[in-house]
């Protein structure tokens, strides 16, 4: 298959909608991104990569970080993790408070904000003051790249305007589902959302999930195949908030989006993909990014169904 040609066709086809989405502006640091950016990258098991657009431009990974932190937590807390976080789609926006109240502070899944905050709390219990550097180390190792860091301006903006996330963590603390100091947990959570990566880095970083938990290039094992199955299953059912069903319907691949405009997806046993376009649809997922992935699976016939 001529992947480079297919990517170029996709880039041309989504061009008219690049400026139609809305940039995340809940913090000023994200609102300044140029909406006409577009990048799409593929990583294959044999080390070949393909890409179009701004593939080396770093952007804020935001909720894509939840895939990495859930992967870290599931390998340490496999038996008990899902007593504190569910594994059902929420059908609610990523930062919703309502469901959390009537479900007694147990978030529906690790990919909505509340669930990701509980996961960060679990990692904080294990790694204490080293937690954020352990998260960065994990991402560096799945990416086989040391050049990954977070954007301090985005992190402090997240903290300054994080009223709703603070409400979520306080409510969960009142239900005793947060065990560490709230300020410590949120400092780590805001930093993990503020990690900057490019689409070529993110697509490389997802290869282990496409290959049952083992990096197909370095052969390093990060998860058991059962754990990798769980992470990928939740990406399929919960990776796009209350538009997860729509994403599965259109694209047919496990994927995870972030409000920075990135989406990662995996084609099990074949490849991993990242697309980036900062304009978002009404559900907070990249508008052109979702379309690009839909075009990719339509043109190549590569989906899990
Ligand atoms: N930093 C964002 C928040 O916690 C992450 C949300 C997202 O990427 O979907 O509000």
XYZ file of C-alpha atoms and ligand atoms in Angstrom:
315
model
C 0.000 0.000 0.000
C 1.319 3.466 -0.853
C 0.834 5.078 2.573
C 2.584 8.310 1.663
C 0.206 8.869 -1.258
C -2.826 8.072 0.906
C -1.683 10.521 3.598
C -1.172 13.235 0.991
C -4.699 12.654 -0.382
C -6.128 12.892 3.142
C -4.248 16.124 3.837
C -5.687 17.644 0.632
C -9.210 16.442 1.422
C -9.356 17.832 4.969
C -7.836 21.202 4.043
C -11.238 22.918 3.573
C -12.313 22.064 7.148
C -9.094 22.961 9.006
C -10.416 26.340 10.075
C -13.945 25.138 10.839
C -13.215 23.725 14.293
C -12.884 25.736 17.503
C -9.511 25.961 19.274
C -9.630 25.004 22.971
C -9.594 28.332 24.750
C -10.345 27.344 28.348
C -6.752 28.400 29.025
C -5.021 31.259 27.194
C -1.894 29.211 26.484
C -3.864 26.794 24.269
C -6.003 29.481 22.622
C -2.961 30.931 20.828
C -2.311 27.918 18.567
C -2.616 28.495 14.810
C -5.755 26.582 13.607
C -4.334 25.807 10.172
C -1.755 23.322 11.494
C -2.196 19.751 10.308
C -0.031 16.664 10.758
C -0.570 12.959 10.287
C 2.015 10.272 11.064
C 2.108 6.481 10.763
C 4.574 4.120 12.449
C 4.936 0.561 11.197
C 6.339 -2.434 13.106
C 9.418 -2.645 10.869
C 10.470 0.897 11.800
C 9.222 2.603 8.645
C 7.362 5.864 9.200
C 5.213 8.028 6.942
C 3.950 11.524 7.517
C 2.441 14.668 6.048
C 2.242 18.233 7.337
C 3.764 19.567 10.555
C 4.863 16.162 11.802
C 7.711 17.483 13.974
C 5.752 20.371 15.503
C 5.203 19.737 19.230
C 1.725 20.351 20.627
C -0.012 19.856 23.962
C -0.951 16.177 24.296
C -3.590 16.907 26.991
C -5.838 13.876 27.500
C -3.683 11.600 25.342
C -1.496 11.497 28.493
C -4.289 9.430 30.090
C -3.356 6.459 27.879
C 0.176 6.507 29.300
C -0.839 6.948 32.945
C -3.519 4.254 32.725
C -0.944 1.908 31.138
C 1.466 2.590 34.021
C -1.213 2.103 36.668
C -2.683 -1.084 35.210
C 0.693 -2.766 35.294
C 1.026 -2.059 39.055
C -2.536 -2.143 40.325
C -4.144 -4.650 38.000
C -6.336 -6.382 40.604
C -7.571 -3.360 42.515
C -7.502 -0.540 39.960
C -11.049 -0.995 38.739
C -12.499 -0.875 42.243
C -11.736 2.863 42.130
C -12.374 3.642 38.437
C -14.950 1.981 36.195
C -14.593 0.729 32.616
C -17.801 1.899 31.046
C -18.293 4.800 28.619
C -19.574 7.863 30.434
C -21.869 9.331 27.763
C -21.007 12.647 29.406
C -18.540 15.468 28.679
C -14.913 14.896 29.777
C -15.196 17.175 32.797
C -18.734 16.385 33.956
C -19.516 16.561 37.688
C -23.095 15.301 37.720
C -22.520 11.591 37.122
C -19.673 11.526 39.639
C -21.964 12.726 42.408
C -24.649 10.107 41.948
C -22.098 7.343 41.369
C -20.446 8.036 44.737
C -17.165 9.461 43.503
C -16.250 6.440 41.326
C -15.513 7.800 37.838
C -16.874 5.849 34.891
C -13.495 5.245 33.218
C -9.806 6.293 33.283
C -10.132 8.530 30.206
C -12.514 11.154 31.556
C -10.866 13.781 33.750
C -12.135 12.385 37.052
C -10.923 8.879 36.193
C -7.535 10.136 35.068
C -7.176 12.099 38.314
C -7.802 8.911 40.346
C -5.161 7.131 38.234
C -2.714 9.964 38.940
C -3.532 9.608 42.657
C -2.715 5.875 42.454
C 0.594 6.603 40.726
C 1.314 9.229 43.390
C 0.818 6.598 46.119
C 3.393 4.417 44.410
C 5.998 6.930 43.254
C 5.501 9.804 45.759
C 7.463 12.937 44.807
C 8.999 11.128 41.801
C 5.577 10.572 40.154
C 5.785 13.139 37.373
C 9.334 12.200 36.427
C 8.238 8.522 36.336
C 5.404 9.469 33.945
C 7.883 11.286 31.709
C 10.295 8.324 31.901
C 7.527 5.946 30.831
C 6.638 8.117 27.830
C 10.312 8.458 26.899
C 10.762 4.707 27.003
C 7.664 3.792 24.949
C 8.773 6.483 22.519
C 12.430 5.371 22.617
C 13.259 9.082 22.747
C 14.637 11.184 25.600
C 13.543 14.528 24.152
C 10.107 14.784 25.816
C 9.074 17.441 28.315
C 6.139 19.508 29.444
C 5.220 23.120 28.714
C 5.479 25.126 31.943
C 3.241 27.919 30.669
C 0.436 25.489 29.773
C 0.815 23.723 33.144
C 0.524 26.919 35.153
C -2.428 28.064 33.038
C -4.118 24.676 33.708
C -3.583 25.212 37.432
C -4.779 28.813 37.340
C -8.008 28.039 35.472
C -8.589 24.467 36.676
C -11.735 25.228 38.709
C -13.737 22.321 37.380
C -10.907 19.817 37.785
C -10.451 21.070 41.361
C -14.178 20.525 41.915
C -13.871 16.949 40.599
C -10.918 16.102 42.831
C -12.540 17.645 45.905
C -15.735 15.714 45.326
C -13.812 12.450 44.947
C -11.812 13.230 48.089
C -15.112 13.661 49.953
C -16.033 10.123 48.798
C -12.552 8.934 49.949
C -11.524 8.046 46.389
C -8.442 10.305 46.507
C -5.822 9.189 49.020
C -3.041 11.761 48.572
C -2.858 15.491 49.086
C -5.111 17.189 46.494
C -2.517 19.854 45.582
C 0.152 17.209 44.894
C -2.183 15.116 42.730
C -3.379 18.117 40.709
C 0.140 19.449 40.202
C 1.042 16.120 38.554
C -2.243 15.947 36.595
C -1.817 19.473 35.178
C 1.785 18.730 34.224
C 0.907 15.453 32.481
C -1.773 17.273 30.416
C 0.876 19.860 29.461
C 3.392 17.421 27.987
C 4.366 18.481 24.462
C 4.936 15.930 21.710
C 4.852 15.917 17.936
C 2.625 13.681 15.826
C 5.622 11.606 14.742
C 6.589 11.091 18.415
C 3.061 10.204 19.486
C 2.528 7.711 16.708
C 5.853 6.032 17.637
C 4.847 6.008 21.315
C 1.674 3.989 20.629
C 3.368 1.090 18.812
C 3.552 -1.044 21.977
C -0.244 -0.971 22.236
C -0.657 -2.085 18.622
C 1.623 -5.058 19.408
C 0.155 -6.642 22.563
C 2.250 -4.528 24.956
C 5.666 -5.101 23.306
C 7.538 -2.443 21.345
C 7.949 -4.203 17.968
C 11.186 -2.343 17.245
C 13.137 -2.463 20.525
C 11.314 -5.637 21.699
C 10.846 -4.096 25.180
C 7.722 -5.331 26.973
C 5.661 -2.621 28.718
C 2.387 -4.483 29.359
C 1.145 -8.052 29.263
C -1.024 -8.764 26.267
C -4.084 -8.876 28.523
C -3.265 -5.426 29.958
C -2.663 -4.038 26.456
C -6.031 -5.448 25.397
C -7.704 -3.594 28.272
C -6.071 -0.253 27.420
C -7.030 -0.613 23.741
C -10.595 -1.681 24.581
C -11.104 1.420 26.678
C -9.646 3.567 23.905
C -12.305 2.133 21.592
C -15.226 2.536 24.009
C -14.191 5.621 26.019
C -11.406 7.400 24.108
C -13.512 10.292 22.800
C -15.710 11.229 25.780
C -19.379 11.399 24.819
C -18.462 11.055 21.130
C -16.746 7.666 21.618
C -19.559 5.827 19.850
C -19.414 8.270 16.962
C -15.630 7.836 16.631
C -15.927 4.025 16.670
C -18.738 4.229 14.104
C -16.780 6.478 11.744
C -13.221 5.252 12.227
C -13.438 1.714 13.627
C -10.149 1.881 15.552
C -9.178 2.289 19.230
C -8.226 5.944 19.628
C -7.708 8.684 22.188
C -8.104 12.387 21.690
C -6.949 15.460 23.588
C -8.190 19.040 23.571
C -4.829 20.122 22.092
C -6.222 18.667 18.832
C -4.233 15.424 18.784
C -5.721 11.970 18.262
C -3.786 8.701 18.514
C -5.134 5.462 17.060
C -3.864 1.943 16.640
C -4.395 -0.676 13.977
C -3.739 -3.834 16.029
C -0.839 -5.917 14.680
C -0.173 -3.357 11.948
C 0.669 0.205 12.965
C -0.002 3.222 15.119
C -1.185 6.607 13.911
C -1.301 10.167 15.194
C -3.155 13.060 13.633
C -3.084 16.652 14.815
C -5.345 19.545 13.884
C -6.145 22.002 16.699
C -9.717 22.960 15.682
C -12.188 20.935 17.784
C -15.756 19.759 17.182
C -18.565 20.403 19.669
C -17.521 17.363 21.767
C -13.924 18.567 22.204
C -12.329 16.219 19.651
C -10.269 17.356 16.665
C -12.679 18.020 13.804
C -10.285 17.509 10.891
C -8.379 14.837 12.847
C -11.487 12.666 13.198
C -12.263 13.167 9.499
C -8.679 12.289 8.538
C -8.840 8.999 10.447
C -12.226 8.195 8.939
C -10.745 8.781 5.475
C -7.726 6.631 6.378
C -9.758 3.568 7.350
C -12.086 4.036 4.352
C -9.225 4.337 1.867
C -7.078 1.514 3.297
C -9.764 -0.859 4.590
C -7.655 -1.095 7.783
C -9.959 -1.136 10.775
C -10.639 -3.697 13.473
C -13.933 -4.699 11.863
N -6.306 19.566 30.580
C -7.615 19.232 30.142
C -8.530 19.288 31.328
O -8.228 18.648 32.320
C -7.624 17.860 29.504
C -8.893 17.605 28.797
C -8.715 16.974 27.446
O -7.677 16.948 26.793
O -9.707 16.432 27.003
O -9.532 19.986 31.327
